[in-house]
Short mmCIF file of C-alpha atoms and ligand atoms in Angstrom, two decimals:
data_model
loop_
_atom_site.label_atom_id
_atom_site.label_comp_id
_atom_site.label_asym_id
_atom_site.label_seq_id
_atom_site.Cartn_x
_atom_site.Cartn_y
_atom_site.Cartn_z
CA MET A 1 29.06 -8.14 79.65
CA THR A 2 30.06 -10.93 77.28
CA CYS A 3 32.64 -13.68 77.72
CA THR A 4 33.62 -16.91 76.03
CA ILE A 5 34.47 -20.29 77.49
CA HIS A 6 36.42 -22.38 75.00
CA LEU A 7 35.97 -26.13 74.75
CA PRO A 8 38.19 -27.97 72.27
CA ASP A 9 35.43 -28.28 69.64
CA TYR A 10 33.15 -25.32 70.28
CA PRO A 11 32.76 -22.09 72.24
CA VAL A 12 30.20 -21.18 74.88
CA LEU A 13 29.35 -17.50 74.30
CA LEU A 14 27.89 -15.87 77.36
CA GLY A 15 26.07 -12.53 77.04
CA PRO A 16 23.31 -10.78 75.07
CA LEU A 17 22.38 -12.75 71.96
CA SER A 18 22.28 -9.54 69.91
CA GLU A 19 26.03 -9.20 70.54
CA THR A 20 27.11 -12.82 70.19
CA LEU A 21 24.87 -14.59 67.67
CA PRO A 22 24.94 -12.35 64.53
CA ALA A 23 28.74 -11.97 64.79
CA TRP A 24 29.24 -15.74 65.01
CA LEU A 25 26.82 -16.43 62.14
CA GLN A 26 28.54 -13.94 59.90
CA GLN A 27 31.59 -16.20 59.77
CA LYS A 28 29.49 -19.20 58.65
CA LYS A 29 27.77 -20.11 55.43
CA TYR A 30 24.62 -22.07 56.18
CA SER A 31 22.10 -22.82 53.43
CA ARG A 32 19.15 -22.43 55.83
CA ILE A 33 18.45 -21.89 59.47
CA PHE A 34 15.72 -23.79 61.28
CA VAL A 35 14.72 -22.95 64.85
CA ILE A 36 13.24 -25.49 67.29
CA ALA A 37 11.78 -23.40 70.08
CA ASP A 38 10.24 -24.01 73.49
CA ALA A 39 6.90 -22.13 73.53
CA ASN A 40 7.76 -20.59 76.90
CA ALA A 41 11.16 -19.30 75.85
CA LEU A 42 9.96 -16.96 73.12
CA ALA A 43 9.42 -13.84 75.24
CA HIS A 44 13.00 -12.64 74.72
CA TRP A 45 13.48 -14.04 71.25
CA ASN A 46 13.20 -11.79 68.24
CA ASN A 47 13.49 -14.13 65.30
CA THR A 48 13.15 -11.37 62.74
CA ALA A 49 15.99 -9.31 64.14
CA LEU A 50 18.36 -12.14 65.05
CA LEU A 51 17.77 -14.66 62.29
CA PRO A 52 15.71 -13.07 59.49
CA GLY A 53 13.89 -15.42 57.14
CA THR A 54 14.20 -18.56 59.22
CA GLU A 55 11.54 -21.21 59.78
CA MET A 56 10.54 -22.34 63.22
CA TYR A 57 8.94 -25.34 64.93
CA VAL A 58 7.50 -24.45 68.33
CA VAL A 59 7.40 -27.29 70.88
CA PRO A 60 4.17 -26.75 72.89
CA CYS A 61 5.79 -27.15 76.32
CA PRO A 62 3.40 -26.47 79.22
CA PRO A 63 4.44 -23.47 81.34
CA ALA A 64 6.94 -24.38 84.03
CA SER A 65 4.66 -23.36 86.89
CA GLU A 66 1.88 -25.76 85.88
CA HIS A 67 3.60 -29.05 86.66
CA ALA A 68 7.18 -29.84 87.62
CA GLY A 69 8.76 -31.66 84.68
CA GLY A 70 5.73 -31.05 82.41
CA ALA A 71 7.82 -30.48 79.27
CA GLU A 72 9.57 -33.82 79.84
CA ARG A 73 6.39 -35.58 78.66
CA LEU A 74 7.06 -34.19 75.17
CA LYS A 75 10.66 -35.46 75.02
CA ASN A 76 9.74 -38.50 72.96
CA LEU A 77 9.66 -40.06 69.51
CA ASP A 78 6.24 -38.58 68.68
CA THR A 79 7.55 -35.03 69.07
CA CYS A 80 10.71 -35.97 67.15
CA ALA A 81 8.54 -37.16 64.26
CA LEU A 82 6.80 -33.76 64.21
CA ILE A 83 10.16 -31.97 64.26
CA TRP A 84 11.69 -34.17 61.50
CA ASN A 85 8.55 -33.62 59.46
CA ALA A 86 8.83 -29.82 59.85
CA MET A 87 12.52 -30.02 58.88
CA GLN A 88 11.61 -31.94 55.73
CA GLN A 89 8.82 -29.47 54.90
CA ALA A 90 11.36 -26.66 55.26
CA ARG A 91 13.60 -28.55 52.79
CA LEU A 92 16.65 -28.54 55.01
CA ASP A 93 19.77 -29.92 53.38
CA ARG A 94 22.98 -31.05 55.05
CA GLN A 95 24.40 -27.52 54.95
CA ALA A 96 21.58 -26.24 57.14
CA LEU A 97 21.86 -25.10 60.76
CA VAL A 98 19.40 -26.09 63.48
CA VAL A 99 18.97 -23.72 66.42
CA ASN A 100 17.66 -25.24 69.68
CA LEU A 101 16.06 -22.53 71.77
CA GLY A 102 14.76 -23.76 75.10
CA GLY A 103 15.43 -25.69 78.28
CA GLY A 104 17.12 -29.08 78.54
CA VAL A 105 14.12 -30.84 76.98
CA VAL A 106 14.31 -28.88 73.73
CA GLY A 107 18.12 -28.87 73.77
CA ASP A 108 18.40 -32.67 74.19
CA MET A 109 15.57 -33.46 71.75
CA GLY A 110 16.31 -30.77 69.15
CA GLY A 111 19.98 -31.77 69.17
CA PHE A 112 18.98 -35.42 68.72
CA CYS A 113 16.73 -34.51 65.77
CA ALA A 114 19.52 -32.45 64.18
CA ALA A 115 22.15 -35.15 64.80
CA THR A 116 20.01 -37.78 63.05
CA PHE A 117 18.39 -35.74 60.24
CA LYS A 118 20.11 -36.69 56.97
CA ARG A 119 22.81 -38.35 59.10
CA GLY A 120 23.45 -35.13 60.95
CA VAL A 121 23.24 -31.39 60.37
CA ASP A 122 25.02 -28.71 62.41
CA PHE A 123 23.21 -27.30 65.40
CA ILE A 124 23.69 -24.67 68.07
CA GLN A 125 22.23 -24.57 71.57
CA ILE A 126 20.54 -21.47 72.98
CA PRO A 127 19.65 -22.63 76.50
CA THR A 128 16.88 -20.64 78.18
CA THR A 129 16.71 -22.23 81.65
CA LEU A 130 19.40 -22.05 84.31
CA LEU A 131 19.78 -25.84 84.24
CA ALA A 132 20.28 -25.88 80.49
CA MET A 133 22.74 -22.94 80.54
CA THR A 134 24.97 -24.42 83.19
CA ASP A 135 24.56 -28.11 82.44
CA ALA A 136 22.39 -29.65 79.71
CA ALA A 137 23.59 -27.56 76.75
CA ILE A 138 27.25 -28.42 77.38
CA GLY A 139 28.85 -31.79 76.82
CA GLY A 140 27.21 -33.16 73.68
CA LYS A 141 24.76 -35.60 75.27
CA LEU A 142 21.53 -35.63 73.24
CA GLY A 143 18.48 -37.81 73.47
CA ILE A 144 14.88 -38.57 74.25
CA ASP A 145 12.89 -40.75 76.64
CA PHE A 146 11.52 -44.09 75.41
CA ASN A 147 9.12 -46.60 76.98
CA GLY A 148 9.15 -44.64 80.21
CA ILE A 149 12.96 -44.74 80.48
CA LYS A 150 14.61 -41.33 80.67
CA ASN A 151 17.16 -40.59 77.94
CA ALA A 152 16.88 -44.17 76.66
CA LEU A 153 17.68 -43.19 73.05
CA GLY A 154 20.44 -40.79 72.20
CA VAL A 155 23.82 -39.94 70.80
CA PHE A 156 26.90 -37.96 71.70
CA ARG A 157 27.38 -35.06 69.31
CA ASN A 158 28.73 -31.59 70.00
CA PRO A 159 26.99 -28.38 68.98
CA GLN A 160 28.82 -25.83 66.81
CA ALA A 161 28.40 -23.32 69.64
CA VAL A 162 26.37 -22.59 72.76
CA PHE A 163 24.89 -19.12 73.33
CA ALA A 164 23.84 -18.43 76.91
CA ASP A 165 22.00 -15.15 77.43
CA PRO A 166 20.92 -14.56 81.06
CA VAL A 167 18.02 -12.36 79.88
CA PHE A 168 15.98 -15.57 79.44
CA LEU A 169 16.18 -16.15 83.20
CA GLU A 170 13.94 -13.11 83.75
CA THR A 171 10.84 -15.12 82.83
CA LEU A 172 11.87 -18.38 84.47
CA PRO A 173 9.74 -19.16 87.56
CA ALA A 174 11.52 -19.23 90.92
CA ARG A 175 11.15 -22.99 91.26
CA GLU A 176 12.94 -23.58 87.94
CA LEU A 177 15.67 -21.10 88.88
CA ARG A 178 16.24 -22.95 92.13
CA SER A 179 16.23 -26.26 90.30
CA GLY A 180 19.04 -25.13 87.99
CA PHE A 181 20.89 -23.67 90.96
CA ALA A 182 21.37 -27.17 92.36
CA GLU A 183 23.67 -27.92 89.41
CA VAL A 184 25.52 -24.63 90.00
CA ILE A 185 26.06 -25.76 93.62
CA LYS A 186 27.23 -29.15 92.40
CA HIS A 187 29.74 -27.58 90.00
CA ALA A 188 31.10 -25.39 92.80
CA LEU A 189 31.49 -28.34 95.17
CA ILE A 190 33.27 -30.51 92.64
CA GLY A 191 35.59 -27.95 91.10
CA ASP A 192 35.44 -24.30 92.17
CA TYR A 193 35.68 -23.24 95.81
CA GLU A 194 35.60 -19.52 94.88
CA LEU A 195 32.21 -20.07 93.28
CA TRP A 196 31.19 -21.92 96.44
CA GLU A 197 32.08 -18.81 98.52
CA LYS A 198 29.78 -16.76 96.29
CA ILE A 199 26.99 -19.31 96.60
CA GLN A 200 27.16 -19.23 100.38
CA LYS A 201 26.17 -15.56 100.19
CA THR A 202 23.21 -16.26 97.89
CA THR A 203 19.84 -15.80 99.53
CA PRO A 204 16.76 -17.79 98.50
CA GLU A 205 15.16 -14.44 97.55
CA ALA A 206 17.91 -13.83 94.96
CA LEU A 207 16.59 -16.85 93.11
CA SER A 208 13.33 -15.25 92.13
CA PRO A 209 12.73 -13.99 88.60
CA GLY A 210 14.28 -10.59 87.92
CA SER A 211 16.12 -10.26 91.25
CA MET A 212 19.58 -10.75 89.79
CA THR A 213 20.97 -8.61 86.97
CA ALA A 214 22.31 -10.23 83.82
CA ASP A 215 25.84 -9.31 84.93
CA ALA A 216 25.33 -10.92 88.35
CA TRP A 217 24.12 -14.08 86.59
CA THR A 218 27.11 -14.00 84.25
CA GLU A 219 29.45 -13.97 87.25
CA ILE A 220 27.84 -17.18 88.48
CA LEU A 221 27.32 -18.82 85.10
CA GLU A 222 30.87 -18.36 83.80
CA PRO A 223 32.67 -20.38 86.53
CA SER A 224 29.85 -22.91 86.71
CA ILE A 225 29.94 -23.57 82.95
CA ALA A 226 33.76 -23.70 83.13
CA VAL A 227 33.59 -26.63 85.60
CA LYS A 228 31.24 -28.60 83.37
CA ALA A 229 33.36 -27.70 80.32
CA GLN A 230 36.54 -28.92 82.00
CA ILE A 231 35.03 -32.26 83.00
CA VAL A 232 33.45 -33.06 79.63
CA THR A 233 36.69 -32.08 77.92
CA LEU A 234 38.67 -34.49 80.11
CA ASP A 235 36.14 -37.30 79.67
CA PRO A 236 33.81 -36.72 76.70
CA HIS A 237 32.23 -40.21 76.69
CA GLU A 238 31.81 -40.84 80.41
CA HIS A 239 34.55 -43.39 81.04
CA GLY A 240 35.99 -41.82 84.22
CA ILE A 241 35.97 -38.36 85.82
CA ARG A 242 32.64 -37.43 84.18
CA ALA A 243 31.02 -39.55 86.89
CA LEU A 244 31.74 -36.60 89.19
CA LEU A 245 28.87 -34.78 87.48
CA ASN A 246 26.73 -37.49 88.99
CA PHE A 247 27.36 -36.22 92.51
CA GLY A 248 23.97 -36.09 94.28
CA HIS A 249 22.28 -37.93 91.42
CA THR A 250 22.17 -41.55 92.70
CA VAL A 251 20.00 -40.61 95.66
CA GLY A 252 18.59 -37.65 93.68
CA HIS A 253 17.23 -39.76 90.80
CA ALA A 254 15.67 -42.22 93.26
CA VAL A 255 13.96 -39.37 95.14
CA GLU A 256 12.90 -37.66 91.88
CA SER A 257 11.35 -40.81 90.43
CA TYR A 258 9.59 -41.67 93.72
CA PHE A 259 7.99 -38.22 94.10
CA LEU A 260 7.05 -38.16 90.39
CA GLU A 261 4.45 -40.79 91.25
CA THR A 262 2.95 -38.69 94.04
CA ASP A 263 0.74 -35.59 93.89
CA GLU A 264 3.72 -33.40 94.73
CA PRO A 265 6.53 -34.13 92.27
CA LEU A 266 9.93 -32.51 92.81
CA THR A 267 11.98 -30.75 90.18
CA HIS A 268 15.22 -32.43 89.16
CA GLY A 269 17.25 -29.84 91.09
CA GLU A 270 15.22 -30.20 94.27
CA ALA A 271 15.87 -33.94 94.17
CA VAL A 272 19.59 -33.45 93.44
CA ALA A 273 19.83 -31.05 96.40
CA ILE A 274 18.52 -33.84 98.65
CA GLY A 275 20.94 -36.23 96.93
CA MET A 276 23.94 -33.96 97.55
CA VAL A 277 23.07 -33.70 101.25
CA CYS A 278 22.69 -37.49 101.61
CA GLU A 279 25.74 -38.37 99.51
CA GLY A 280 28.05 -35.59 100.75
CA LEU A 281 26.96 -35.23 104.38
CA LEU A 282 29.22 -32.25 105.06
CA SER A 283 27.92 -29.78 107.59
CA THR A 284 28.58 -26.34 106.02
CA GLU A 285 27.44 -27.54 102.61
CA THR A 286 24.32 -29.07 104.10
CA GLU A 287 23.45 -25.85 105.89
CA THR A 288 23.72 -23.78 102.70
CA ILE A 289 21.78 -26.29 100.61
CA LEU A 290 18.97 -26.52 103.16
CA ARG A 291 18.85 -22.73 103.50
CA ILE A 292 18.26 -22.41 99.76
CA PHE A 293 16.10 -25.49 99.17
CA GLY A 294 14.34 -26.20 102.47
CA ARG A 295 13.75 -29.81 103.50
CA ARG A 296 11.30 -32.25 101.95
CA PRO A 297 10.12 -34.55 104.76
CA MET A 298 10.96 -38.17 103.94
CA PRO A 299 9.36 -40.69 106.30
CA GLU A 300 11.19 -43.97 106.91
CA SER A 301 8.33 -45.85 105.28
CA ILE A 302 9.52 -44.70 101.82
CA PHE A 303 13.20 -45.66 102.32
CA PRO A 304 12.80 -49.21 100.87
CA LYS A 305 11.23 -47.72 97.73
CA LEU A 306 14.08 -45.23 97.39
CA TRP A 307 16.65 -48.02 97.92
CA GLU A 308 15.00 -50.11 95.21
CA ARG A 309 15.30 -47.19 92.79
CA MET A 310 18.96 -46.53 93.74
CA GLN A 311 19.75 -50.04 92.62
CA HIS A 312 18.93 -49.07 89.03
CA ASP A 313 21.67 -46.42 88.93
CA LYS A 314 23.98 -46.68 85.93
CA LYS A 315 27.17 -46.63 88.08
CA ASN A 316 26.28 -49.85 89.89
CA THR A 317 28.17 -53.06 89.34
CA SER A 318 27.24 -56.52 90.63
CA GLY A 319 24.38 -55.37 92.83
CA ALA A 320 26.28 -52.76 94.88
CA VAL A 321 25.00 -49.17 94.90
CA ARG A 322 27.81 -46.77 94.10
CA ILE A 323 27.86 -43.01 94.60
CA ALA A 324 30.24 -40.48 93.05
CA VAL A 325 31.38 -37.83 95.53
CA PRO A 326 33.98 -35.05 95.35
CA GLY A 327 37.40 -35.87 96.82
CA THR A 328 39.46 -33.42 98.88
CA GLU A 329 40.99 -31.64 95.83
CA PRO A 330 38.99 -29.86 93.12
CA PHE A 331 38.17 -32.21 90.23
CA SER A 332 38.95 -35.34 92.23
CA LEU A 333 36.52 -38.21 92.28
CA GLN A 334 35.73 -40.78 94.95
CA ILE A 335 33.43 -43.70 94.26
CA LEU A 336 31.84 -45.06 97.44
CA GLU A 337 29.77 -48.19 97.88
CA LEU A 338 26.57 -47.62 99.76
CA SER A 339 25.02 -50.45 101.74
CA ARG A 340 21.28 -50.55 102.43
CA GLU A 341 21.91 -49.71 106.10
CA GLU A 342 24.18 -46.78 105.26
CA ALA A 343 21.70 -45.43 102.71
CA PHE A 344 18.91 -45.59 105.31
CA ARG A 345 21.14 -43.92 107.93
CA ARG A 346 21.86 -41.03 105.56
CA LEU A 347 18.20 -40.60 104.57
CA LYS A 348 17.21 -40.60 108.24
CA LEU A 349 19.87 -38.01 109.03
CA TYR A 350 18.59 -35.81 106.19
CA ASP A 351 15.07 -36.05 107.59
CA SER A 352 16.28 -35.00 111.03
CA PHE A 353 17.87 -31.70 109.91
CA ASP A 354 16.26 -28.63 111.31
CA SER A 355 15.09 -26.59 108.34
CA PHE A 356 11.85 -25.24 106.95
CA GLU A 357 9.81 -27.87 105.16
CA PHE A 358 8.54 -27.45 101.61
N1 NAD B 401 22.27 -33.39 77.99
C1 NAD B 401 22.67 -33.30 79.21
O1 NAD B 401 23.86 -33.42 79.53
C2 NAD B 401 21.65 -33.00 80.28
C3 NAD B 401 22.07 -32.65 81.57
C4 NAD B 401 21.09 -32.33 82.52
C5 NAD B 401 19.74 -32.41 82.19
N2 NAD B 401 19.39 -32.79 80.93
C6 NAD B 401 17.97 -32.88 80.54
O2 NAD B 401 17.41 -31.56 80.66
C7 NAD B 401 16.02 -31.67 80.89
C8 NAD B 401 15.63 -30.71 81.98
O3 NAD B 401 15.95 -29.41 81.55
P1 NAD B 401 15.26 -28.10 82.16
O4 NAD B 401 15.36 -28.13 83.62
O5 NAD B 401 15.78 -26.94 81.41
O6 NAD B 401 13.72 -28.39 81.88
P2 NAD B 401 12.73 -28.03 80.67
O7 NAD B 401 13.39 -28.01 79.37
O8 NAD B 401 11.56 -28.92 80.88
O9 NAD B 401 12.30 -26.54 81.05
C9 NAD B 401 11.63 -26.30 82.26
C10 NAD B 401 10.38 -25.47 82.04
O10 NAD B 401 10.75 -24.11 81.78
C11 NAD B 401 10.11 -23.65 80.59
N3 NAD B 401 10.99 -22.62 80.06
C12 NAD B 401 12.12 -22.77 79.32
N4 NAD B 401 12.73 -21.59 79.15
C13 NAD B 401 11.96 -20.66 79.77
C14 NAD B 401 12.08 -19.27 79.97
N5 NAD B 401 13.14 -18.58 79.53
N6 NAD B 401 11.11 -18.63 80.67
C15 NAD B 401 10.05 -19.33 81.17
N7 NAD B 401 9.90 -20.65 81.05
C16 NAD B 401 10.85 -21.31 80.35
C17 NAD B 401 9.90 -24.88 79.76
O11 NAD B 401 8.86 -24.72 78.83
C18 NAD B 401 9.54 -25.90 80.84
O12 NAD B 401 8.18 -25.77 81.20
C19 NAD B 401 15.75 -33.14 81.23
O13 NAD B 401 15.11 -33.74 80.14
C20 NAD B 401 17.13 -33.72 81.45
O14 NAD B 401 17.19 -35.08 81.10
C21 NAD B 401 20.31 -33.08 79.99
#
């Protein structure tokens, strides 16, 4: 099954790469093709068949199961220098095409390298994680971490196309699948109630590698990508409604950065799931989210540290912590101010829910 979601500047082609990529390339005239690939995404990639004669730089990302967020440590200027060097060695000119094959780390960093090489060469995104397919590859935000600050350097620049092939999800560990699923849940809650109905029927077991067919994934990916596509089309540079994509992320980022410093870090999606429960506080949604994600115990002693981190959120103005939550209609945004007391009340409520702990 293949389908296309059209954004104003580029298409998202969903389906087997062998059916989408060669046909798209045939209409283009690139001088050279250069692939930047995540080492763990190569199992389903046949360079010779899909893009004969191309050069490749493989980013040595640690396998997903080894350490949550392990590849993030490579999303920096040092790796960019290696990539730019390989691009120069391959003698890429401005008529070249860069192909980013990997999760959000390779997509953000490879796109940034392409957007800055010789003042910008065309690039396409081939996302290979659920999070990258439904979220990171769409919307033109590119960048790297710098001095310990996530996404501190970057640009907005759209790809020429995005190719999402669910076959890559077959090798993605369950924890990464679940992590990406948090963004699918977020997209459903902010813009697509039909998708939400489908999600409510999803069992945690379905989110293990190989349990869902490519067609079943396509049925979830298409509406989820469409929500992200609609929002970034309405607000490409994050001046208004795009804040809705931040639902669950104010609390989520605080929780993610706190647990990153412990022996048991959380994935981004696990933290966002906690964030959506605390920020949304709606009973049916909470039940579904906890059924899929379980509950991470959060003792009251860590609340002040989480509050401190929430204060660094980019939506804040003059010291108040602001959260972006869905309004009553699809694609409607509410910005709420969160006091310290209210934040603590919500975290305490989360910790009191009856669900299995992870
Ligand atoms: N640009 C945006 O709008 C945007 C939005 C959301 C997130 N992001 C960024 O995305 C990044 C997170 O992305 P992610 O969750 O994809 O993480 P990731 O890129 O680190 O990938 C997760 C892990 O899965 C491995 N992997 C990738 N594809 C695989 C496959 N098919 N099979 C097996 N393993 C595979 C990777 O090597 C890595 O170990 C963060 O850096 C975040 O800042 C960007």
